[in-house]
mmCIF file of C-alpha atoms in Angstrom:
data_model
loop_
_atom_site.group_PDB
_atom_site.id
_atom_site.type_symbol
_atom_site.label_atom_id
_atom_site.label_comp_id
_atom_site.label_asym_id
_atom_site.label_seq_id
_atom_site.Cartn_x
_atom_site.Cartn_y
_atom_site.Cartn_z
ATOM 1 C CA MET A 11 103.122 98.683 74.843
ATOM 2 C CA ALA A 12 100.914 99.534 77.825
ATOM 3 C CA HIS A 13 100.356 103.258 77.806
ATOM 4 C CA SER A 14 101.767 104.322 81.153
ATOM 5 C CA THR A 15 102.574 107.792 82.358
ATOM 6 C CA SER A 16 102.958 109.523 85.671
ATOM 7 C CA SER A 17 102.828 113.112 84.557
ATOM 8 C CA SER A 18 99.815 113.704 82.346
ATOM 9 C CA THR A 19 96.175 113.606 83.344
ATOM 10 C CA PRO A 20 93.996 111.373 81.148
ATOM 11 C CA ARG A 21 92.025 113.406 78.627
ATOM 12 C CA VAL A 22 88.397 113.882 79.641
ATOM 13 C CA VAL A 23 85.849 114.388 76.878
ATOM 14 C CA PRO A 24 82.694 116.445 77.520
ATOM 15 C CA SER A 25 80.072 113.899 76.457
ATOM 16 C CA HIS A 26 78.974 111.399 79.130
ATOM 17 C CA GLU A 27 79.164 108.537 76.637
ATOM 18 C CA ASP A 28 82.789 109.300 75.694
ATOM 19 C CA ARG A 29 84.051 109.674 79.220
ATOM 20 C CA PRO A 30 86.219 106.775 80.320
ATOM 21 C CA VAL A 31 85.494 104.247 82.986
ATOM 22 C CA TYR A 32 88.113 104.769 85.684
ATOM 23 C CA VAL A 33 89.592 101.669 87.280
ATOM 24 C CA ILE A 34 91.273 102.396 90.599
ATOM 25 C CA GLY A 35 94.161 99.975 91.156
ATOM 26 C CA GLY A 36 96.617 98.311 88.766
ATOM 27 C CA GLY A 37 96.664 94.849 90.328
ATOM 28 C CA PRO A 38 95.230 91.696 88.720
ATOM 29 C CA GLY A 39 91.614 92.752 89.348
ATOM 30 C CA GLY A 40 92.010 96.220 87.864
ATOM 31 C CA LEU A 41 93.936 95.006 84.822
ATOM 32 C CA ALA A 42 91.397 92.254 84.116
ATOM 33 C CA VAL A 43 88.492 94.723 84.240
ATOM 34 C CA ALA A 44 90.334 97.207 82.010
ATOM 35 C CA TYR A 45 90.885 94.505 79.385
ATOM 36 C CA ALA A 46 87.308 93.212 79.593
ATOM 37 C CA LEU A 47 85.961 96.752 79.141
ATOM 38 C CA ARG A 48 88.342 97.485 76.280
ATOM 39 C CA SER A 49 87.365 94.281 74.504
ATOM 40 C CA ARG A 50 83.764 95.563 74.522
ATOM 41 C CA GLY A 51 84.775 98.890 73.053
ATOM 42 C CA VAL A 52 84.631 100.826 76.329
ATOM 43 C CA ARG A 53 87.559 103.127 77.115
ATOM 44 C CA ALA A 54 89.030 102.227 80.511
ATOM 45 C CA VAL A 55 91.770 104.158 82.282
ATOM 46 C CA VAL A 56 93.604 102.439 85.135
ATOM 47 C CA LEU A 57 94.827 104.717 87.933
ATOM 48 C CA GLU A 58 97.678 103.152 89.929
ATOM 49 C CA ARG A 59 99.195 104.901 92.942
ATOM 50 C CA SER A 60 102.625 103.254 92.666
ATOM 51 C CA ASP A 61 104.979 103.478 89.691
ATOM 52 C CA LYS A 62 104.284 99.950 88.348
ATOM 53 C CA VAL A 63 101.426 97.493 87.991
ATOM 54 C CA GLY A 64 101.068 94.654 90.504
ATOM 55 C CA ALA A 65 102.418 96.705 93.417
ATOM 56 C CA SER A 66 101.109 94.488 96.212
ATOM 57 C CA TRP A 67 102.511 91.376 94.512
ATOM 58 C CA ARG A 68 105.941 92.963 94.327
ATOM 59 C CA ARG A 69 105.853 93.455 98.114
ATOM 60 C CA HIS A 70 105.068 89.853 99.037
ATOM 61 C CA TYR A 71 107.683 87.537 100.570
ATOM 62 C CA ASP A 72 110.104 85.765 98.252
ATOM 63 C CA ARG A 73 108.875 82.177 98.476
ATOM 64 C CA LEU A 74 105.203 82.967 97.903
ATOM 65 C CA ARG A 75 103.443 80.983 95.211
ATOM 66 C CA LEU A 76 99.838 81.025 94.111
ATOM 67 C CA HIS A 77 97.884 78.333 95.945
ATOM 68 C CA THR A 78 95.720 78.012 92.861
ATOM 69 C CA THR A 79 96.778 76.231 89.701
ATOM 70 C CA ARG A 80 98.362 78.084 86.797
ATOM 71 C CA ARG A 81 95.583 77.065 84.396
ATOM 72 C CA LEU A 82 92.854 78.405 86.680
ATOM 73 C CA SER A 83 94.704 81.611 87.577
ATOM 74 C CA ALA A 84 94.992 83.302 84.172
ATOM 75 C CA LEU A 85 93.177 86.569 83.576
ATOM 76 C CA PRO A 86 90.903 87.034 80.522
ATOM 77 C CA GLY A 87 92.617 87.132 77.157
ATOM 78 C CA LEU A 88 96.074 85.794 78.066
ATOM 79 C CA PRO A 89 97.026 82.325 79.369
ATOM 80 C CA MET A 90 99.879 81.975 81.834
ATOM 81 C CA PRO A 91 102.942 80.334 80.202
ATOM 82 C CA ARG A 92 103.402 76.617 80.890
ATOM 83 C CA SER A 93 106.991 77.383 81.881
ATOM 84 C CA PHE A 94 105.623 78.936 85.114
ATOM 85 C CA GLY A 95 104.804 75.433 86.389
ATOM 86 C CA ARG A 96 101.675 74.405 88.272
ATOM 87 C CA TRP A 97 102.104 76.673 91.313
ATOM 88 C CA VAL A 98 103.143 80.082 90.023
ATOM 89 C CA SER A 99 105.840 82.005 91.915
ATOM 90 C CA ARG A 100 105.532 85.619 93.056
ATOM 91 C CA ASP A 101 108.065 86.821 90.493
ATOM 92 C CA ASP A 102 106.239 85.053 87.669
ATOM 93 C CA VAL A 103 102.927 86.591 88.769
ATOM 94 C CA VAL A 104 104.551 90.038 88.537
ATOM 95 C CA ARG A 105 106.010 89.159 85.116
ATOM 96 C CA TYR A 106 102.598 88.003 83.949
ATOM 97 C CA LEU A 107 100.853 91.207 85.105
ATOM 98 C CA GLU A 108 103.442 93.352 83.303
ATOM 99 C CA LYS A 109 103.026 91.275 80.147
ATOM 100 C CA TYR A 110 99.223 91.414 80.470
ATOM 101 C CA ALA A 111 99.202 95.243 80.538
ATOM 102 C CA GLU A 112 101.568 95.374 77.571
ATOM 103 C CA HIS A 113 99.887 92.641 75.508
ATOM 104 C CA HIS A 114 96.442 94.257 75.796
ATOM 105 C CA GLU A 115 97.823 97.807 75.410
ATOM 106 C CA LEU A 116 95.962 98.936 78.506
ATOM 107 C CA GLU A 117 95.762 102.635 79.307
ATOM 108 C CA ILE A 118 97.477 102.963 82.679
ATOM 109 C CA VAL A 119 98.376 106.119 84.580
ATOM 110 C CA THR A 120 100.897 105.483 87.349
ATOM 111 C CA GLY A 121 101.740 107.671 90.315
ATOM 112 C CA VAL A 122 98.111 108.721 90.764
ATOM 113 C CA GLU A 123 96.298 107.955 94.009
ATOM 114 C CA VAL A 124 92.557 108.532 94.244
ATOM 115 C CA SER A 125 91.548 110.014 97.597
ATOM 116 C CA ARG A 126 87.782 110.377 97.151
ATOM 117 C CA VAL A 127 85.052 109.424 94.711
ATOM 118 C CA GLU A 128 81.738 111.256 94.552
ATOM 119 C CA ARG A 129 78.669 111.520 92.351
ATOM 120 C CA SER A 130 78.510 114.463 89.960
ATOM 121 C CA GLY A 131 75.207 114.505 88.061
ATOM 122 C CA ASP A 132 75.164 111.333 85.955
ATOM 123 C CA ASP A 133 78.936 111.004 86.221
ATOM 124 C CA TRP A 134 81.541 110.251 88.851
ATOM 125 C CA LEU A 135 84.120 112.751 90.042
ATOM 126 C CA LEU A 136 87.461 111.417 91.288
ATOM 127 C CA HIS A 137 89.755 113.522 93.458
ATOM 128 C CA ALA A 138 93.337 112.400 92.913
ATOM 129 C CA THR A 139 97.002 113.226 93.465
ATOM 130 C CA GLY A 140 98.127 116.755 92.673
ATOM 131 C CA GLY A 141 94.650 118.282 92.846
ATOM 132 C CA ARG A 142 93.459 116.328 89.797
ATOM 133 C CA GLU A 143 89.710 116.079 89.303
ATOM 134 C CA LEU A 144 88.766 113.360 86.845
ATOM 135 C CA THR A 145 85.278 112.727 85.512
ATOM 136 C CA GLY A 146 84.191 109.267 84.442
ATOM 137 C CA ARG A 147 80.909 107.610 83.596
ATOM 138 C CA ALA A 148 81.627 104.682 85.876
ATOM 139 C CA VAL A 149 84.229 103.725 88.473
ATOM 140 C CA VAL A 150 85.611 100.303 89.316
ATOM 141 C CA VAL A 151 87.354 100.116 92.695
ATOM 142 C CA ALA A 152 90.063 97.433 92.532
ATOM 143 C CA THR A 153 92.472 98.606 95.234
ATOM 144 C CA GLY A 154 92.880 95.097 96.553
ATOM 145 C CA TYR A 155 92.218 92.803 99.481
ATOM 146 C CA ASN A 156 95.750 93.238 100.853
ATOM 147 C CA HIS A 157 95.787 97.028 100.870
ATOM 148 C CA THR A 158 96.916 98.383 104.253
ATOM 149 C CA PRO A 159 98.843 96.223 106.773
ATOM 150 C CA HIS A 160 96.974 95.742 110.049
ATOM 151 C CA VAL A 161 98.788 95.244 113.358
ATOM 152 C CA PRO A 162 96.460 94.888 116.365
ATOM 153 C CA ASP A 163 96.702 97.616 118.965
ATOM 154 C CA TRP A 164 98.016 95.240 121.651
ATOM 155 C CA PRO A 165 98.447 96.848 125.083
ATOM 156 C CA GLY A 166 102.102 97.852 125.500
ATOM 157 C CA ARG A 167 102.854 97.527 121.792
ATOM 158 C CA ASP A 168 103.982 101.140 121.413
ATOM 159 C CA SER A 169 106.547 100.896 124.193
ATOM 160 C CA TYR A 170 107.894 97.484 123.105
ATOM 161 C CA THR A 171 111.541 97.926 122.162
ATOM 162 C CA GLY A 172 112.046 94.517 120.538
ATOM 163 C CA GLU A 173 111.888 93.886 116.806
ATOM 164 C CA LEU A 174 108.263 93.875 115.645
ATOM 165 C CA LEU A 175 107.264 93.901 111.990
ATOM 166 C CA HIS A 176 104.190 93.161 109.903
ATOM 167 C CA ALA A 177 104.354 90.136 107.601
ATOM 168 C CA GLY A 178 104.075 92.581 104.689
ATOM 169 C CA ASP A 179 107.638 93.690 105.506
ATOM 170 C CA TYR A 180 109.005 90.124 105.645
ATOM 171 C CA ARG A 181 110.947 89.031 102.559
ATOM 172 C CA ASN A 182 112.978 85.919 103.398
ATOM 173 C CA PRO A 183 114.519 84.104 106.396
ATOM 174 C CA ALA A 184 118.089 85.395 105.916
ATOM 175 C CA PRO A 185 117.891 88.108 108.652
ATOM 176 C CA TYR A 186 116.550 85.512 111.144
ATOM 177 C CA THR A 187 119.138 82.746 110.812
ATOM 178 C CA GLY A 188 120.074 81.541 114.302
ATOM 179 C CA ARG A 189 117.400 83.714 115.929
ATOM 180 C CA ASP A 190 114.274 83.048 117.998
ATOM 181 C CA VAL A 191 111.164 84.251 116.132
ATOM 182 C CA LEU A 192 107.510 84.455 117.141
ATOM 183 C CA VAL A 193 105.051 84.507 114.225
ATOM 184 C CA VAL A 194 101.609 85.802 115.182
ATOM 185 C CA GLY A 195 98.618 84.523 113.216
ATOM 186 C CA VAL A 196 97.968 81.229 111.494
ATOM 187 C CA GLY A 197 96.472 82.244 108.173
ATOM 188 C CA ASN A 198 98.222 81.143 104.996
ATOM 189 C CA THR A 199 100.835 83.886 105.356
ATOM 190 C CA GLY A 200 101.727 83.130 108.982
ATOM 191 C CA ALA A 201 101.878 79.384 108.312
ATOM 192 C CA GLU A 202 104.142 79.801 105.291
ATOM 193 C CA ILE A 203 106.462 82.309 106.971
ATOM 194 C CA ALA A 204 106.844 79.940 109.951
ATOM 195 C CA VAL A 205 107.896 77.134 107.581
ATOM 196 C CA ASP A 206 110.185 79.508 105.689
ATOM 197 C CA LEU A 207 111.930 80.477 108.943
ATOM 198 C CA VAL A 208 112.456 76.835 109.947
ATOM 199 C CA GLU A 209 113.917 75.975 106.548
ATOM 200 C CA GLY A 210 116.026 79.143 106.613
ATOM 201 C CA GLY A 211 117.766 78.247 109.866
ATOM 202 C CA ALA A 212 115.968 80.215 112.594
ATOM 203 C CA SER A 213 116.987 78.740 115.961
ATOM 204 C CA ARG A 214 113.409 78.626 117.271
ATOM 205 C CA VAL A 215 110.048 79.306 115.635
ATOM 206 C CA ARG A 216 106.839 79.733 117.589
ATOM 207 C CA LEU A 217 103.447 80.340 116.027
ATOM 208 C CA ALA A 218 100.841 82.175 118.122
ATOM 209 C CA VAL A 219 97.349 80.874 117.349
ATOM 210 C CA ARG A 220 94.045 82.347 118.547
ATOM 211 C CA THR A 221 91.685 79.995 116.709
ATOM 212 C CA ALA A 222 92.775 76.641 115.298
ATOM 213 C CA PRO A 223 92.508 76.843 111.493
ATOM 214 C CA HIS A 224 91.190 74.373 108.994
ATOM 215 C CA ILE A 225 94.213 72.943 107.192
ATOM 216 C CA VAL A 226 93.903 71.393 103.744
ATOM 217 C CA ARG A 227 96.469 69.770 101.482
ATOM 218 C CA ARG A 228 97.220 72.023 98.498
ATOM 219 C CA SER A 229 96.998 68.955 96.304
ATOM 220 C CA THR A 230 96.112 65.310 96.962
ATOM 221 C CA ALA A 231 97.121 62.725 94.351
ATOM 222 C CA GLY A 232 97.201 65.503 91.768
ATOM 223 C CA TRP A 233 93.765 66.883 92.695
ATOM 224 C CA ALA A 234 94.212 70.531 93.718
ATOM 225 C CA ALA A 235 92.240 71.815 96.718
ATOM 226 C CA GLN A 236 91.092 74.613 94.402
ATOM 227 C CA PHE A 237 89.135 72.104 92.284
ATOM 228 C CA THR A 238 87.134 71.089 95.354
ATOM 229 C CA GLY A 239 86.628 74.769 96.194
ATOM 230 C CA ILE A 240 85.106 75.363 92.755
ATOM 231 C CA VAL A 241 82.885 72.266 92.981
ATOM 232 C CA VAL A 242 81.449 73.172 96.394
ATOM 233 C CA ARG A 243 81.286 76.962 95.941
ATOM 234 C CA ARG A 244 77.532 77.021 95.235
ATOM 235 C CA LEU A 245 76.515 74.258 97.642
ATOM 236 C CA PRO A 246 74.743 75.045 100.942
ATOM 237 C CA VAL A 247 77.169 75.855 103.769
ATOM 238 C CA GLY A 248 75.939 73.022 106.011
ATOM 239 C CA VAL A 249 76.440 70.416 103.284
ATOM 240 C CA VAL A 250 80.037 71.505 102.644
ATOM 241 C CA ASP A 251 80.782 71.592 106.391
ATOM 242 C CA ARG A 252 79.558 67.985 106.702
ATOM 243 C CA LEU A 253 81.578 66.813 103.677
ATOM 244 C CA ALA A 254 84.764 68.583 104.763
ATOM 245 C CA GLY A 255 84.994 66.953 108.211
ATOM 246 C CA PRO A 256 85.643 63.341 107.139
ATOM 247 C CA MET A 257 87.922 64.505 104.301
ATOM 248 C CA ALA A 258 90.067 66.461 106.742
ATOM 249 C CA ARG A 259 90.364 63.461 109.080
ATOM 250 C CA LEU A 260 91.553 61.337 106.162
ATOM 251 C CA SER A 261 94.123 63.775 104.780
ATOM 252 C CA VAL A 262 95.360 65.786 107.778
ATOM 253 C CA PRO A 263 96.775 64.152 110.943
ATOM 254 C CA ASP A 264 95.452 65.100 114.374
ATOM 255 C CA LEU A 265 97.784 67.763 115.771
ATOM 256 C CA SER A 266 95.937 68.255 119.070
ATOM 257 C CA ALA A 267 98.946 67.046 121.080
ATOM 258 C CA GLN A 268 101.045 69.780 119.425
ATOM 259 C CA GLY A 269 98.469 72.499 120.216
ATOM 260 C CA LEU A 270 96.502 72.519 116.962
ATOM 261 C CA PRO A 271 93.212 70.703 117.627
ATOM 262 C CA ARG A 272 90.713 70.168 114.844
ATOM 263 C CA PRO A 273 88.436 73.222 114.551
ATOM 264 C CA ASP A 274 85.034 72.976 116.205
ATOM 265 C CA THR A 275 83.287 74.977 113.471
ATOM 266 C CA GLY A 276 82.742 73.866 109.893
ATOM 267 C CA LEU A 277 85.179 74.734 107.121
ATOM 268 C CA TYR A 278 82.692 76.577 104.906
ATOM 269 C CA SER A 279 81.069 78.362 107.849
ATOM 270 C CA ARG A 280 84.507 79.776 108.599
ATOM 271 C CA VAL A 281 85.048 80.746 104.953
ATOM 272 C CA ASN A 282 81.821 82.753 105.069
ATOM 273 C CA GLU A 283 83.191 84.621 108.075
ATOM 274 C CA GLY A 284 86.250 85.525 105.998
ATOM 275 C CA SER A 285 88.605 82.783 107.192
ATOM 276 C CA ILE A 286 90.141 80.815 104.320
ATOM 277 C CA PRO A 287 91.602 77.354 105.124
ATOM 278 C CA VAL A 288 95.375 77.110 105.462
ATOM 279 C CA GLN A 289 96.887 75.329 102.464
ATOM 280 C CA ASP A 290 99.650 73.094 103.717
ATOM 281 C CA VAL A 291 103.069 73.953 102.327
ATOM 282 C CA GLY A 292 104.998 72.203 105.092
ATOM 283 C CA LEU A 293 103.272 73.363 108.289
ATOM 284 C CA ILE A 294 101.833 69.943 109.187
ATOM 285 C CA ASP A 295 105.256 68.247 109.137
ATOM 286 C CA ALA A 296 106.954 71.165 110.894
ATOM 287 C CA VAL A 297 104.402 71.119 113.733
ATOM 288 C CA ARG A 298 104.441 67.323 114.002
ATOM 289 C CA LYS A 299 108.242 67.317 114.306
ATOM 290 C CA GLY A 300 108.255 70.150 116.836
ATOM 291 C CA LYS A 301 110.101 72.536 114.518
ATOM 292 C CA VAL A 302 107.215 74.999 114.703
ATOM 293 C CA GLU A 303 105.882 75.294 118.257
ATOM 294 C CA ILE A 304 102.250 76.305 118.675
ATOM 295 C CA VAL A 305 101.647 78.825 121.478
ATOM 296 C CA ALA A 306 98.656 80.831 122.700
ATOM 297 C CA ALA A 307 97.551 84.084 121.075
ATOM 298 C CA VAL A 308 99.363 87.333 121.875
ATOM 299 C CA ASP A 309 97.648 89.282 124.635
ATOM 300 C CA SER A 310 100.004 92.223 125.290
ATOM 301 C CA PHE A 311 103.610 93.432 125.510
ATOM 302 C CA GLU A 312 105.171 94.082 128.900
ATOM 303 C CA ASP A 313 108.734 94.731 130.131
ATOM 304 C CA GLY A 314 110.276 93.701 126.818
ATOM 305 C CA LYS A 315 108.339 90.408 126.793
ATOM 306 C CA VAL A 316 105.332 89.166 124.857
ATOM 307 C CA VAL A 317 102.464 88.138 127.149
ATOM 308 C CA LEU A 318 100.352 85.312 125.729
ATOM 309 C CA ALA A 319 96.657 84.645 126.334
ATOM 310 C CA ASP A 320 97.440 81.745 128.696
ATOM 311 C CA GLY A 321 99.495 84.063 130.934
ATOM 312 C CA SER A 322 102.895 82.786 129.816
ATOM 313 C CA ARG A 323 105.615 85.188 128.671
ATOM 314 C CA VAL A 324 108.075 84.764 125.845
ATOM 315 C CA GLY A 325 111.083 86.821 124.838
ATOM 316 C CA PRO A 326 111.739 86.224 121.139
ATOM 317 C CA ASP A 327 114.393 88.089 119.160
ATOM 318 C CA ALA A 328 111.761 89.154 116.631
ATOM 319 C CA VAL A 329 107.970 89.196 116.340
ATOM 320 C CA ILE A 330 106.393 88.922 112.885
ATOM 321 C CA ALA A 331 102.713 89.897 112.873
ATOM 322 C CA ALA A 332 100.891 87.941 110.174
ATOM 323 C CA THR A 333 97.727 89.713 111.248
ATOM 324 C CA GLY A 334 96.275 90.578 107.882
ATOM 325 C CA TYR A 335 95.298 93.716 106.085
ATOM 326 C CA VAL A 336 92.418 96.156 106.021
ATOM 327 C CA ARG A 337 90.705 97.256 102.846
ATOM 328 C CA ALA A 338 91.067 101.000 103.743
ATOM 329 C CA LEU A 339 88.118 102.056 101.581
ATOM 330 C CA GLU A 340 86.574 104.480 104.069
ATOM 331 C CA GLY A 341 88.366 107.571 102.721
ATOM 332 C CA ILE A 342 87.536 106.835 99.089
ATOM 333 C CA VAL A 343 83.901 105.687 99.303
ATOM 334 C CA GLY A 344 82.965 105.583 103.013
ATOM 335 C CA HIS A 345 80.688 108.634 102.661
ATOM 336 C CA LEU A 346 78.579 106.886 99.995
ATOM 337 C CA GLY A 347 77.076 104.273 102.327
ATOM 338 C CA VAL A 348 78.474 101.390 100.257
ATOM 339 C CA LEU A 349 80.508 99.623 102.970
ATOM 340 C CA ASP A 350 79.388 97.195 105.668
ATOM 341 C CA GLU A 351 80.330 97.412 109.349
ATOM 342 C CA ARG A 352 83.666 95.687 108.625
ATOM 343 C CA GLY A 353 84.600 98.156 105.884
ATOM 344 C CA ARG A 354 83.904 95.784 103.011
ATOM 345 C CA PRO A 355 81.821 96.695 99.945
ATOM 346 C CA VAL A 356 78.179 95.641 100.259
ATOM 347 C CA VAL A 357 78.213 94.497 96.606
ATOM 348 C CA HIS A 358 80.832 93.199 94.196
ATOM 349 C CA GLY A 359 81.123 92.122 90.596
ATOM 350 C CA ALA A 360 78.308 93.189 88.262
ATOM 351 C CA HIS A 361 76.186 94.698 91.025
ATOM 352 C CA THR A 362 76.286 98.373 91.930
ATOM 353 C CA PRO A 363 74.907 99.826 95.177
ATOM 354 C CA LYS A 364 71.329 101.108 94.967
ATOM 355 C CA ASP A 365 72.312 104.711 95.661
ATOM 356 C CA ALA A 366 75.586 104.610 93.715
ATOM 357 C CA PRO A 367 74.843 103.453 90.142
ATOM 358 C CA GLY A 368 77.978 103.004 88.087
ATOM 359 C CA LEU A 369 80.214 102.199 91.084
ATOM 360 C CA TYR A 370 81.672 98.675 90.961
ATOM 361 C CA PHE A 371 83.972 96.673 93.233
ATOM 362 C CA THR A 372 86.237 93.724 92.478
ATOM 363 C CA GLY A 373 88.752 91.775 94.552
ATOM 364 C CA PHE A 374 87.288 92.322 98.014
ATOM 365 C CA THR A 375 86.185 88.770 98.645
ATOM 366 C CA ASN A 376 88.528 85.914 99.471
ATOM 367 C CA PRO A 377 86.849 83.004 97.700
ATOM 368 C CA ILE A 378 87.515 79.337 98.342
ATOM 369 C CA SER A 379 87.618 78.813 94.554
ATOM 370 C CA GLY A 380 90.653 81.058 94.011
ATOM 371 C CA MET A 381 91.158 84.826 93.958
ATOM 372 C CA PHE A 382 92.524 85.125 90.399
ATOM 373 C CA ARG A 383 89.751 82.935 88.993
ATOM 374 C CA GLU A 384 87.067 85.066 90.650
ATOM 375 C CA LEU A 385 88.759 88.304 89.504
ATOM 376 C CA ALA A 386 88.639 86.995 85.925
ATOM 377 C CA LEU A 387 84.948 86.107 86.224
ATOM 378 C CA ASP A 388 84.128 89.433 87.907
ATOM 379 C CA ALA A 389 85.927 91.374 85.177
ATOM 380 C CA GLU A 390 83.706 89.922 82.467
ATOM 381 C CA LYS A 391 80.555 90.515 84.540
ATOM 382 C CA ILE A 392 81.480 94.145 85.265
ATOM 383 C CA ALA A 393 82.331 94.835 81.616
ATOM 384 C CA LYS A 394 79.005 93.332 80.530
ATOM 385 C CA ALA A 395 77.086 95.464 83.063
ATOM 386 C CA VAL A 396 78.902 98.670 82.052
ATOM 387 C CA SER A 397 78.359 98.131 78.325
ATOM 388 C CA ARG A 398 74.702 97.210 78.934
ATOM 389 C CA GLU A 399 74.244 100.461 80.852
ATOM 390 C CA ALA A 400 75.985 102.380 78.051
ATOM 391 C CA ALA A 401 73.585 100.845 75.502
ATOM 392 C CA ARG A 402 70.617 101.820 77.689
ATOM 393 C CA THR A 403 71.903 105.405 77.911
ATOM 394 C CA ARG A 404 72.333 105.564 74.134
ATOM 395 C CA ALA A 405 68.800 104.256 73.600
ATOM 396 C CA ALA A 406 67.396 106.842 76.041
ATOM 397 C CA ASP A 407 69.181 109.639 74.162
#
């Protein structure tokens, strides 16, 4: 069984060497690191603010599936069952994370939220729920890419009386049957929710788009888009941009007439800016058939209407903002100078910031080669770096 408790504080031992490595966050990244550390003989304690592992996965909408293949989405030390199929469902991801924690007997403390991390001599001091102060020799921050829902501060938003929710609160199309819905944002979430609404019987679905996305087929003749992502990951950006153009023209129809022109910037250039291509799970057909109408970006809210960037006004029954998440790391580590101007860690994986040795980050990139795959690779790299540092400390003593 995974050792999980919400009442007791993990035991802290006086010697630096015996102090645990604290892993903040019990999602796939945190669990993978905890296992990788444990397999190298390093005690790792996972601190999870909710009452179960995989909290953000439990909150996702019902139809969500991994866009990466089952075989390339397993975490270290435990394959995903073949019965999950090629594209693993949300519920099966949650099942897998629960099984992972149990199978590896990970030490997990639930109901503990870390509010601040600071240096204390050669150690790290964590301030957590209930006035806890925990001391560890290293800290791995794995609180997740999808941490805090972000809704833009559109003018008039606060006085808008219509139904407005973040995509993180959307579960399934049942509440929207027969209704007119505006989905804002054409990332993978917005695209999939729009398709879900059409299939679930919404009377009208519009999708507000600021910048036309790159759209790729999830799989072509059995070849998953993820495989291409892995192949090109280390190639120069310009080369990938040039290769992706002709491939897109072959596999994705021109939707300019429906309001989705081909992007004027390269696919990999956009990935480097943090914009992952949209994997098609029905959007292309829905747009081509007019079931999902593309409209301009949202500009403001006024007199109960949504004002779009082209000056037009729409009055949907509900607005679903698929406008992403923020990492929300400022409170925990913002004072350490380890975040860039967009609030993202300046390092990840095996690297620690120059002025914060022993502080690691995982899960804050959105790689073209697949999030779970990169989390698995990062976990092994972090564990290797931590155990190498421990060996150095022992040698120095």
